[in-house]
Short mmCIF file of C-alpha atoms in Angstrom, two decimals:
data_model
loop_
_atom_site.label_atom_id
_atom_site.label_comp_id
_atom_site.label_asym_id
_atom_site.label_seq_id
_atom_site.Cartn_x
_atom_site.Cartn_y
_atom_site.Cartn_z
CA MET A 8 20.49 15.64 46.49
CA THR A 9 20.90 17.54 49.79
CA ASP A 10 23.00 20.57 50.74
CA GLU A 11 25.27 20.89 53.80
CA THR A 12 22.40 22.07 56.03
CA GLY A 13 20.33 18.99 55.31
CA GLY A 14 17.96 20.77 52.89
CA THR A 15 17.12 19.58 49.40
CA ALA A 16 19.17 21.15 46.66
CA VAL A 17 17.53 22.13 43.38
CA THR A 18 19.22 20.78 40.27
CA ALA A 19 20.19 23.59 37.93
CA PRO A 20 18.26 23.68 34.65
CA SER A 21 21.54 23.69 32.75
CA ALA A 22 22.53 20.44 34.47
CA VAL A 23 19.21 18.87 33.51
CA ARG A 24 19.65 19.94 29.92
CA SER A 25 23.18 18.56 29.86
CA ASP A 26 21.97 15.26 31.27
CA LEU A 27 19.21 15.04 28.66
CA ARG A 28 21.67 15.82 25.87
CA ALA A 29 24.01 13.14 27.15
CA ARG A 30 21.20 10.59 27.24
CA ALA A 31 20.13 11.61 23.73
CA ASP A 32 23.70 11.22 22.49
CA VAL A 33 23.86 7.72 23.96
CA LEU A 34 20.58 6.75 22.31
CA ARG A 35 21.76 8.23 19.03
CA MET A 36 24.99 6.24 19.15
CA ARG A 37 23.10 3.05 19.94
CA TRP A 38 20.73 3.77 17.05
CA LEU A 39 23.62 4.30 14.64
CA THR A 40 25.21 1.00 15.63
CA LEU A 41 22.07 -0.95 14.80
CA PRO A 42 22.05 -2.80 11.47
CA PRO A 43 19.76 -1.17 8.87
CA TRP A 44 17.20 -3.97 9.01
CA ALA A 45 16.85 -3.48 12.77
CA GLN A 46 16.37 0.28 12.34
CA VAL A 47 13.51 -0.12 9.88
CA LEU A 48 11.89 -2.83 12.00
CA LEU A 49 11.96 -0.49 15.01
CA VAL A 50 10.35 2.21 12.87
CA PHE A 51 7.72 -0.28 11.74
CA VAL A 52 6.96 -1.44 15.29
CA ALA A 53 6.77 2.10 16.66
CA THR A 54 4.39 3.27 13.94
CA ARG A 55 2.24 0.13 14.28
CA LEU A 56 1.89 0.85 17.99
CA PHE A 57 0.84 4.40 17.18
CA ALA A 58 -1.71 3.11 14.68
CA PHE A 59 -2.95 0.58 17.24
CA VAL A 60 -3.69 3.37 19.70
CA VAL A 61 -5.46 5.44 17.03
CA VAL A 62 -7.60 2.53 15.84
CA ASP A 63 -8.39 1.36 19.36
CA ARG A 64 -9.51 4.83 20.43
CA VAL A 65 -11.61 5.33 17.30
CA ALA A 66 -13.23 1.94 17.86
CA ARG A 67 -14.59 3.14 21.21
CA PHE A 68 -16.57 5.88 19.45
CA GLN A 69 -17.65 3.78 16.48
CA PRO A 70 -21.43 3.98 16.03
CA GLU A 71 -23.47 1.00 14.95
CA SER A 72 -23.77 0.71 11.16
CA ILE A 73 -24.56 -1.81 8.48
CA TRP A 74 -20.90 -2.89 8.67
CA ASN A 75 -20.34 -3.27 12.41
CA PRO A 76 -21.83 -3.12 15.91
CA ALA A 77 -21.20 -0.15 18.16
CA ASP A 78 -17.72 -0.13 19.75
CA PRO A 79 -16.42 -3.20 17.87
CA GLY A 80 -12.97 -2.99 19.51
CA TYR A 81 -9.60 -3.00 17.80
CA LEU A 82 -9.94 -6.47 16.27
CA GLY A 83 -13.42 -5.61 15.08
CA VAL A 84 -12.20 -2.51 13.27
CA VAL A 85 -9.19 -4.13 11.59
CA SER A 86 -11.38 -6.88 10.12
CA LEU A 87 -14.20 -4.67 8.81
CA TRP A 88 -15.36 -4.26 5.21
CA ASP A 89 -12.93 -5.98 2.82
CA GLY A 90 -11.62 -7.90 5.81
CA ASP A 91 -15.01 -9.57 6.16
CA TRP A 92 -14.92 -10.65 2.52
CA TYR A 93 -11.50 -12.18 3.07
CA ARG A 94 -12.88 -13.97 6.13
CA ARG A 95 -15.62 -15.49 3.99
CA ILE A 96 -13.00 -16.71 1.52
CA ALA A 97 -10.82 -18.17 4.28
CA GLU A 98 -13.77 -19.98 5.81
CA GLY A 99 -15.82 -20.95 2.76
CA GLY A 100 -13.91 -20.29 -0.44
CA TYR A 101 -15.46 -18.85 -3.61
CA PRO A 102 -18.98 -19.38 -4.98
CA ALA A 103 -19.34 -21.72 -7.96
CA THR A 104 -22.24 -19.62 -9.24
CA LEU A 105 -22.32 -15.83 -9.36
CA PRO A 106 -25.14 -14.35 -7.25
CA ARG A 107 -27.51 -12.09 -9.20
CA ASN A 108 -30.40 -9.76 -8.46
CA ASP A 109 -33.81 -9.86 -10.13
CA ALA A 110 -32.49 -7.71 -12.99
CA GLY A 111 -29.76 -10.25 -13.71
CA GLN A 112 -26.93 -8.04 -12.45
CA VAL A 113 -24.09 -9.75 -10.62
CA LEU A 114 -24.08 -8.95 -6.90
CA GLN A 115 -21.03 -8.31 -4.74
CA ASN A 116 -19.24 -11.58 -4.02
CA GLN A 117 -15.90 -13.13 -3.15
CA TRP A 118 -14.51 -13.26 -6.71
CA ALA A 119 -13.56 -9.58 -6.45
CA PHE A 120 -10.91 -10.48 -3.84
CA TYR A 121 -7.65 -12.30 -4.48
CA PRO A 122 -6.88 -15.54 -2.63
CA LEU A 123 -3.31 -15.35 -1.36
CA PHE A 124 -3.95 -13.30 1.79
CA PRO A 125 -6.97 -15.29 3.03
CA ALA A 126 -5.10 -18.53 2.26
CA LEU A 127 -2.18 -17.41 4.41
CA ALA A 128 -4.50 -16.34 7.22
CA ARG A 129 -6.38 -19.63 6.99
CA GLY A 130 -3.07 -21.45 7.35
CA VAL A 131 -2.31 -19.51 10.53
CA MET A 132 -5.80 -20.31 11.83
CA GLU A 133 -5.31 -24.01 11.18
CA VAL A 134 -1.87 -24.14 12.81
CA THR A 135 -2.53 -21.94 15.84
CA GLY A 136 -6.28 -22.15 16.38
CA ALA A 137 -6.43 -18.35 16.34
CA SER A 138 -9.54 -16.46 15.30
CA TRP A 139 -9.80 -14.89 11.86
CA ALA A 140 -9.13 -11.37 13.15
CA VAL A 141 -6.00 -12.42 15.07
CA ALA A 142 -4.63 -14.60 12.26
CA ALA A 143 -5.31 -12.01 9.55
CA THR A 144 -3.72 -9.11 11.39
CA ALA A 145 -0.73 -11.33 12.28
CA VAL A 146 -0.19 -12.15 8.60
CA ALA A 147 -0.51 -8.47 7.69
CA LEU A 148 1.99 -7.42 10.34
CA LEU A 149 4.55 -10.06 9.43
CA ALA A 150 4.26 -9.24 5.73
CA GLY A 151 4.54 -5.53 6.49
CA ALA A 152 7.66 -6.07 8.60
CA ALA A 153 9.28 -8.06 5.81
CA ALA A 154 8.22 -5.44 3.27
CA VAL A 155 9.99 -2.55 5.03
CA VAL A 156 13.22 -4.56 5.25
CA VAL A 157 13.14 -5.28 1.51
CA LEU A 158 12.03 -1.71 0.78
CA ARG A 159 15.07 -0.27 2.55
CA SER A 160 17.33 -2.69 0.71
CA LEU A 161 15.71 -1.65 -2.58
CA MET A 162 16.10 2.07 -1.95
CA ALA A 163 19.60 2.16 -0.39
CA PRO A 164 21.58 1.62 -3.64
CA LEU A 165 19.50 4.32 -5.30
CA VAL A 166 19.30 7.09 -2.73
CA GLY A 167 21.75 6.13 0.01
CA ASN A 168 21.19 4.66 3.45
CA ARG A 169 19.89 7.80 5.15
CA LEU A 170 17.29 8.63 2.52
CA ALA A 171 16.31 4.96 2.26
CA LEU A 172 15.53 5.02 5.98
CA TRP A 173 13.44 8.16 5.56
CA THR A 174 11.57 6.49 2.71
CA VAL A 175 10.61 3.72 5.13
CA VAL A 176 9.69 6.26 7.82
CA LEU A 177 7.34 8.14 5.50
CA PHE A 178 5.90 4.87 4.20
CA CYS A 179 5.14 3.72 7.75
CA CYS A 180 3.73 7.12 8.75
CA TYR A 181 1.62 7.59 5.61
CA PRO A 182 -1.99 8.46 6.58
CA ALA A 183 -3.40 5.15 5.28
CA ALA A 184 -0.53 3.05 6.68
CA PRO A 185 -2.69 1.59 9.50
CA VAL A 186 -3.99 -0.74 6.78
CA LEU A 187 -0.64 -2.55 7.09
CA GLN A 188 -2.05 -4.21 10.22
CA PHE A 189 -5.61 -4.71 8.98
CA ALA A 190 -7.15 -7.84 7.46
CA TYR A 191 -6.36 -6.39 4.04
CA THR A 192 -3.88 -7.32 1.31
CA GLU A 193 -1.77 -4.15 1.28
CA SER A 194 1.06 -5.62 3.37
CA VAL A 195 1.34 -8.74 1.24
CA GLY A 196 0.99 -6.68 -1.94
CA VAL A 197 3.75 -4.27 -0.96
CA LEU A 198 6.05 -7.13 0.04
CA LEU A 199 5.62 -8.83 -3.33
CA LEU A 200 5.92 -5.55 -5.24
CA VAL A 201 9.18 -4.48 -3.60
CA GLY A 202 10.39 -8.07 -3.96
CA VAL A 203 9.89 -7.94 -7.73
CA LEU A 204 11.51 -4.50 -8.00
CA TRP A 205 14.44 -5.72 -5.86
CA CYS A 206 14.94 -8.67 -8.21
CA LEU A 207 14.85 -6.41 -11.28
CA GLN A 208 17.31 -4.02 -9.67
CA ARG A 209 19.80 -6.83 -9.09
CA HIS A 210 18.98 -8.68 -12.34
CA ARG A 211 17.79 -11.74 -10.44
CA TYR A 212 15.26 -12.60 -13.11
CA LEU A 213 14.65 -16.25 -12.31
CA LEU A 214 14.12 -15.38 -8.66
CA ALA A 215 11.58 -12.78 -9.78
CA VAL A 216 9.43 -15.34 -11.62
CA PRO A 217 7.70 -16.95 -8.59
CA VAL A 218 7.33 -13.57 -6.89
CA VAL A 219 5.68 -12.08 -9.98
CA LEU A 220 3.34 -15.06 -10.23
CA LEU A 221 2.30 -14.61 -6.60
CA VAL A 222 1.38 -11.00 -7.39
CA GLY A 223 -1.23 -12.41 -9.75
CA VAL A 224 -3.10 -14.03 -6.85
CA ALA A 225 -2.39 -11.32 -4.26
CA ARG A 226 -3.56 -7.94 -5.56
CA PRO A 227 -4.85 -6.46 -8.83
CA ILE A 228 -1.56 -4.80 -9.72
CA GLY A 229 -0.42 -7.27 -12.35
CA VAL A 230 -1.10 -4.95 -15.29
CA PRO A 231 1.07 -1.99 -14.18
CA LEU A 232 3.72 -4.38 -12.90
CA ALA A 233 3.81 -6.08 -16.31
CA VAL A 234 4.48 -2.65 -17.83
CA VAL A 235 7.43 -2.20 -15.47
CA VAL A 236 8.88 -5.62 -16.23
CA GLY A 237 8.42 -5.24 -19.98
CA LEU A 238 10.05 -1.81 -20.15
CA HIS A 239 12.86 -2.97 -17.85
CA VAL A 240 13.68 -5.85 -20.20
CA LEU A 241 13.52 -3.64 -23.29
CA ARG A 242 15.79 -1.10 -21.63
CA VAL A 243 18.36 -3.74 -20.67
CA LEU A 244 18.38 -5.18 -24.19
CA TRP A 245 18.66 -1.73 -25.75
CA ARG A 246 21.55 -0.71 -23.51
CA HIS A 247 23.37 -3.93 -24.46
CA ARG A 248 22.59 -3.81 -28.18
CA VAL A 249 26.28 -3.46 -29.08
CA GLU A 250 27.49 -6.18 -26.72
CA PRO A 251 24.74 -8.84 -26.72
CA VAL A 252 23.43 -10.22 -23.46
CA ALA A 253 24.19 -13.85 -22.64
CA PRO A 254 21.46 -16.18 -23.98
CA SER A 255 20.77 -17.57 -20.50
CA ARG A 256 20.14 -14.09 -19.19
CA VAL A 257 17.87 -13.24 -22.12
CA ALA A 258 15.90 -16.42 -21.44
CA ALA A 259 15.56 -15.47 -17.78
CA MET A 260 14.36 -11.98 -18.68
CA PHE A 261 11.74 -13.34 -21.06
CA ALA A 262 10.62 -15.84 -18.42
CA THR A 263 10.06 -12.94 -16.04
CA THR A 264 8.18 -11.03 -18.73
CA ALA A 265 5.98 -14.04 -19.44
CA ALA A 266 5.30 -14.45 -15.72
CA ALA A 267 4.31 -10.78 -15.51
CA GLY A 268 1.90 -11.20 -18.39
CA ALA A 269 0.41 -14.27 -16.74
CA ALA A 270 0.07 -12.43 -13.42
CA ALA A 271 -1.95 -9.70 -15.14
CA ILE A 272 -4.64 -12.14 -16.30
CA VAL A 273 -4.47 -15.19 -14.05
CA TRP A 274 -7.20 -14.24 -11.58
CA PRO A 275 -9.83 -13.29 -14.17
CA VAL A 276 -9.07 -16.62 -15.88
CA VAL A 277 -9.43 -18.51 -12.60
CA ALA A 278 -12.76 -16.76 -11.95
CA TRP A 279 -13.88 -17.77 -15.46
CA VAL A 280 -12.95 -21.41 -14.87
CA GLY A 281 -14.42 -21.43 -11.37
CA THR A 282 -17.81 -20.09 -12.40
CA GLY A 283 -18.08 -21.01 -16.06
CA GLU A 284 -18.65 -17.35 -16.95
CA ARG A 285 -15.98 -15.62 -18.99
CA ALA A 286 -16.68 -12.16 -17.52
CA ALA A 287 -17.05 -13.41 -13.94
CA TYR A 288 -14.30 -11.18 -12.54
CA THR A 289 -15.19 -7.98 -14.38
CA ASP A 290 -18.92 -8.47 -13.76
CA THR A 291 -18.19 -8.97 -10.08
CA MET A 292 -16.05 -5.85 -9.95
CA SER A 293 -18.89 -3.95 -11.63
CA ALA A 294 -21.08 -4.75 -8.62
CA TRP A 295 -19.05 -2.20 -6.64
CA ARG A 296 -19.39 0.46 -9.35
CA VAL A 297 -22.06 3.07 -9.84
CA GLY A 298 -24.85 1.62 -11.97
CA HIS A 299 -23.13 -1.81 -11.98
CA GLU A 300 -20.94 -0.66 -14.86
CA MET A 301 -17.21 -0.16 -15.28
CA HIS A 302 -16.09 2.89 -17.23
CA VAL A 303 -12.51 3.79 -18.09
CA PHE A 304 -11.46 7.18 -16.62
CA THR A 305 -15.08 8.42 -16.41
CA PRO A 306 -15.52 7.99 -12.62
CA TRP A 307 -12.61 10.36 -11.94
CA ILE A 308 -14.21 13.05 -14.06
CA THR A 309 -17.59 12.45 -12.39
CA ILE A 310 -16.15 12.70 -8.88
CA SER A 311 -14.07 15.78 -9.74
CA ARG A 312 -17.24 17.50 -10.96
CA TYR A 313 -19.13 16.43 -7.85
CA VAL A 314 -16.45 17.88 -5.56
CA LEU A 315 -15.22 20.97 -7.45
CA GLY A 316 -17.77 21.79 -10.11
CA TYR A 317 -18.56 20.82 -13.67
CA TRP A 318 -15.66 22.62 -15.39
CA VAL A 319 -13.26 23.27 -12.51
CA GLY A 320 -13.16 19.64 -11.38
CA PRO A 321 -11.85 18.07 -14.62
CA LEU A 322 -9.42 20.97 -15.08
CA VAL A 323 -7.95 20.51 -11.60
CA LEU A 324 -7.79 16.74 -12.16
CA ALA A 325 -5.91 17.21 -15.44
CA LEU A 326 -3.49 19.66 -13.84
CA CYS A 327 -2.81 17.24 -10.98
CA VAL A 328 -2.08 14.39 -13.40
CA VAL A 329 0.24 16.58 -15.49
CA ALA A 330 2.01 17.87 -12.36
CA LEU A 331 2.54 14.34 -11.06
CA ALA A 332 3.93 13.15 -14.39
CA ALA A 333 6.22 16.19 -14.60
CA TRP A 334 7.45 15.52 -11.05
CA VAL A 335 8.22 11.86 -11.70
CA LEU A 336 9.85 12.58 -15.06
CA ALA A 337 11.92 15.53 -13.80
CA GLY A 338 15.68 15.18 -13.82
CA SER A 339 15.83 15.42 -10.03
CA SER A 340 13.57 12.36 -9.78
CA ARG A 341 16.10 10.14 -11.54
CA VAL A 342 17.46 9.45 -8.09
CA ILE A 343 14.85 6.70 -7.60
CA GLY A 344 15.81 4.91 -10.79
CA PHE A 345 14.07 3.93 -14.00
CA ASP A 346 11.97 1.02 -12.73
CA LEU A 347 10.47 2.92 -9.79
CA ARG A 348 9.59 5.92 -11.96
CA VAL A 349 7.90 3.62 -14.47
CA TRP A 350 6.03 1.94 -11.63
CA CYS A 351 4.70 5.27 -10.34
CA LEU A 352 3.46 6.35 -13.77
CA ALA A 353 2.06 2.94 -14.73
CA TYR A 354 0.29 2.48 -11.41
CA VAL A 355 -1.25 5.96 -11.46
CA GLY A 356 -2.38 5.39 -15.03
CA TYR A 357 -3.90 2.07 -14.03
CA LEU A 358 -5.78 3.64 -11.10
CA LEU A 359 -7.12 6.38 -13.35
CA ALA A 360 -8.31 3.80 -15.86
CA VAL A 361 -10.04 1.26 -13.60
CA LEU A 362 -10.67 2.76 -10.16
CA ASP A 363 -13.70 4.58 -8.86
CA PRO A 364 -11.99 7.16 -6.60
CA PHE A 365 -13.92 6.58 -3.40
CA THR A 366 -12.73 5.75 0.12
CA SER A 367 -10.27 3.05 -1.00
CA LEU A 368 -8.09 5.52 -2.92
CA ALA A 369 -5.92 6.55 0.06
CA ARG A 370 -4.82 3.01 0.81
CA TYR A 371 -4.23 2.21 -2.87
CA LEU A 372 -1.81 5.13 -2.99
CA LEU A 373 0.31 3.43 -0.31
CA LEU A 374 1.97 1.49 -3.12
CA LEU A 375 3.41 4.73 -4.49
CA PHE A 376 6.15 4.53 -1.86
CA PRO A 377 8.87 5.86 -4.24
CA LEU A 378 7.21 9.26 -3.99
CA GLY A 379 8.14 9.25 -0.31
CA ALA A 380 11.80 9.18 -1.32
CA LEU A 381 11.22 12.13 -3.64
CA LEU A 382 9.45 14.06 -0.88
CA ALA A 383 12.25 13.39 1.57
CA SER A 384 14.93 14.28 -0.99
CA ALA A 385 13.38 17.72 -1.56
CA SER A 386 15.43 18.99 1.39
CA PRO A 387 18.30 17.55 3.45
CA SER A 388 16.87 19.24 6.53
CA GLY A 389 16.08 16.83 9.34
CA ALA A 390 13.46 19.26 10.62
CA TYR A 391 11.70 19.18 7.25
CA ARG A 392 11.63 15.38 7.16
CA ARG A 393 10.46 15.10 10.75
CA ALA A 394 7.69 17.60 9.99
CA LEU A 395 6.60 15.44 7.05
CA ALA A 396 6.49 12.36 9.24
CA LEU A 397 4.49 14.15 11.96
CA ALA A 398 2.07 15.52 9.39
CA PHE A 399 1.57 12.00 8.02
CA LEU A 400 0.96 10.65 11.53
CA ALA A 401 -1.65 13.35 12.10
CA GLY A 402 -3.18 12.24 8.82
CA GLN A 403 -3.52 8.72 10.23
CA VAL A 404 -5.80 10.04 12.95
CA VAL A 405 -7.93 11.86 10.38
CA TRP A 406 -8.01 8.89 7.99
CA VAL A 407 -9.02 6.30 10.57
CA ALA A 408 -11.54 8.54 12.34
CA TRP A 409 -13.10 9.69 9.08
CA LEU A 410 -13.17 6.46 7.11
CA TRP A 411 -14.31 4.06 9.79
CA ARG A 412 -16.88 6.45 11.19
CA PHE A 413 -17.96 7.77 7.79
CA VAL A 414 -21.73 7.98 7.32
CA PRO A 415 -22.44 8.60 3.61
CA PRO A 416 -25.03 11.20 2.62
CA ALA A 417 -28.19 10.12 0.84
CA ASP A 418 -26.81 11.05 -2.59
CA TRP A 419 -23.50 9.20 -2.17
CA PRO A 420 -22.05 8.01 -4.45
CA PRO A 421 -22.97 10.74 -6.93
#
């Protein structure tokens, strides 16, 4: 603007601040008028764009390794490692005979990876003519977008609309959340998981049956999910022991329970039938383990000793497990409901029993999304929740830069 003498007038700082506040108020009002599904989708898109920038920048500094060429680009990074195994499945299926080394040990092969995600990506490739990397990341993104919509709908009746939104925000900002746009199964797995929990919450048991069965060919989470379904059914029957449940509803609950049991074992059975070897799946999984052997709980103790010392490591591990259980079982945690608390405990127990806690651990923990609601509920302060989200976003930079540029030492794994 100009003054009366023709010179340029300087806008007062207070006027600038007032204008910015007015613009912020307009944006806030527009945000509040959006339907909840649109809010969470905007959060998902914004965080995926952030992750895209992080991954793309890290790709430029990616050195050549046994997994990738130097500077593989964004699509090269999102389809690395497990993504390459899924590509092999999409393009060539599963081997009829397990590959073995000279000692007779089963080598790493496709049977360790579940078929639903590569099948979906292959379908996109067939329909659109897109490359594997484009099709796979498109499937992951679409599944992730659907997952956050269902996740908000799952959490809202439990914790309210505001905290449900913050649960989605923390889920999308979680340090390993970039995997939601990678050629990995996390997006599909989360979508199916929250779908099953949504059905249990609303007692839509027959609707849950096909979703539970899909879990069995999507990710190895059938065992802890079967625990959730089984305890949910027992709890419902116990709470209605005086006034019996309608027979049709009981039948639907048992159908869901049977589906959960089938989902826990279906893929090992398919691997058995496909190869003619009963232990095909477990032997294949052992190929990724130290010494080609699977040990229950032992790897966690071994790693804790490697990182913190022989006695201190197991002690710290035990304290962490006890603290987590106490947190989930605390009265204040009832806000997330019975099924979600059981899921957290069952899933953590499952990871402790079967997982070697290496680089995959961070992305496996993404499925503990109910803990995000508990973190956000620790304080009603918006500043606190925004600080959590920003800290998680900073963690994304560390996670991507460390994991995809990680060069293991000579003695790794211990």
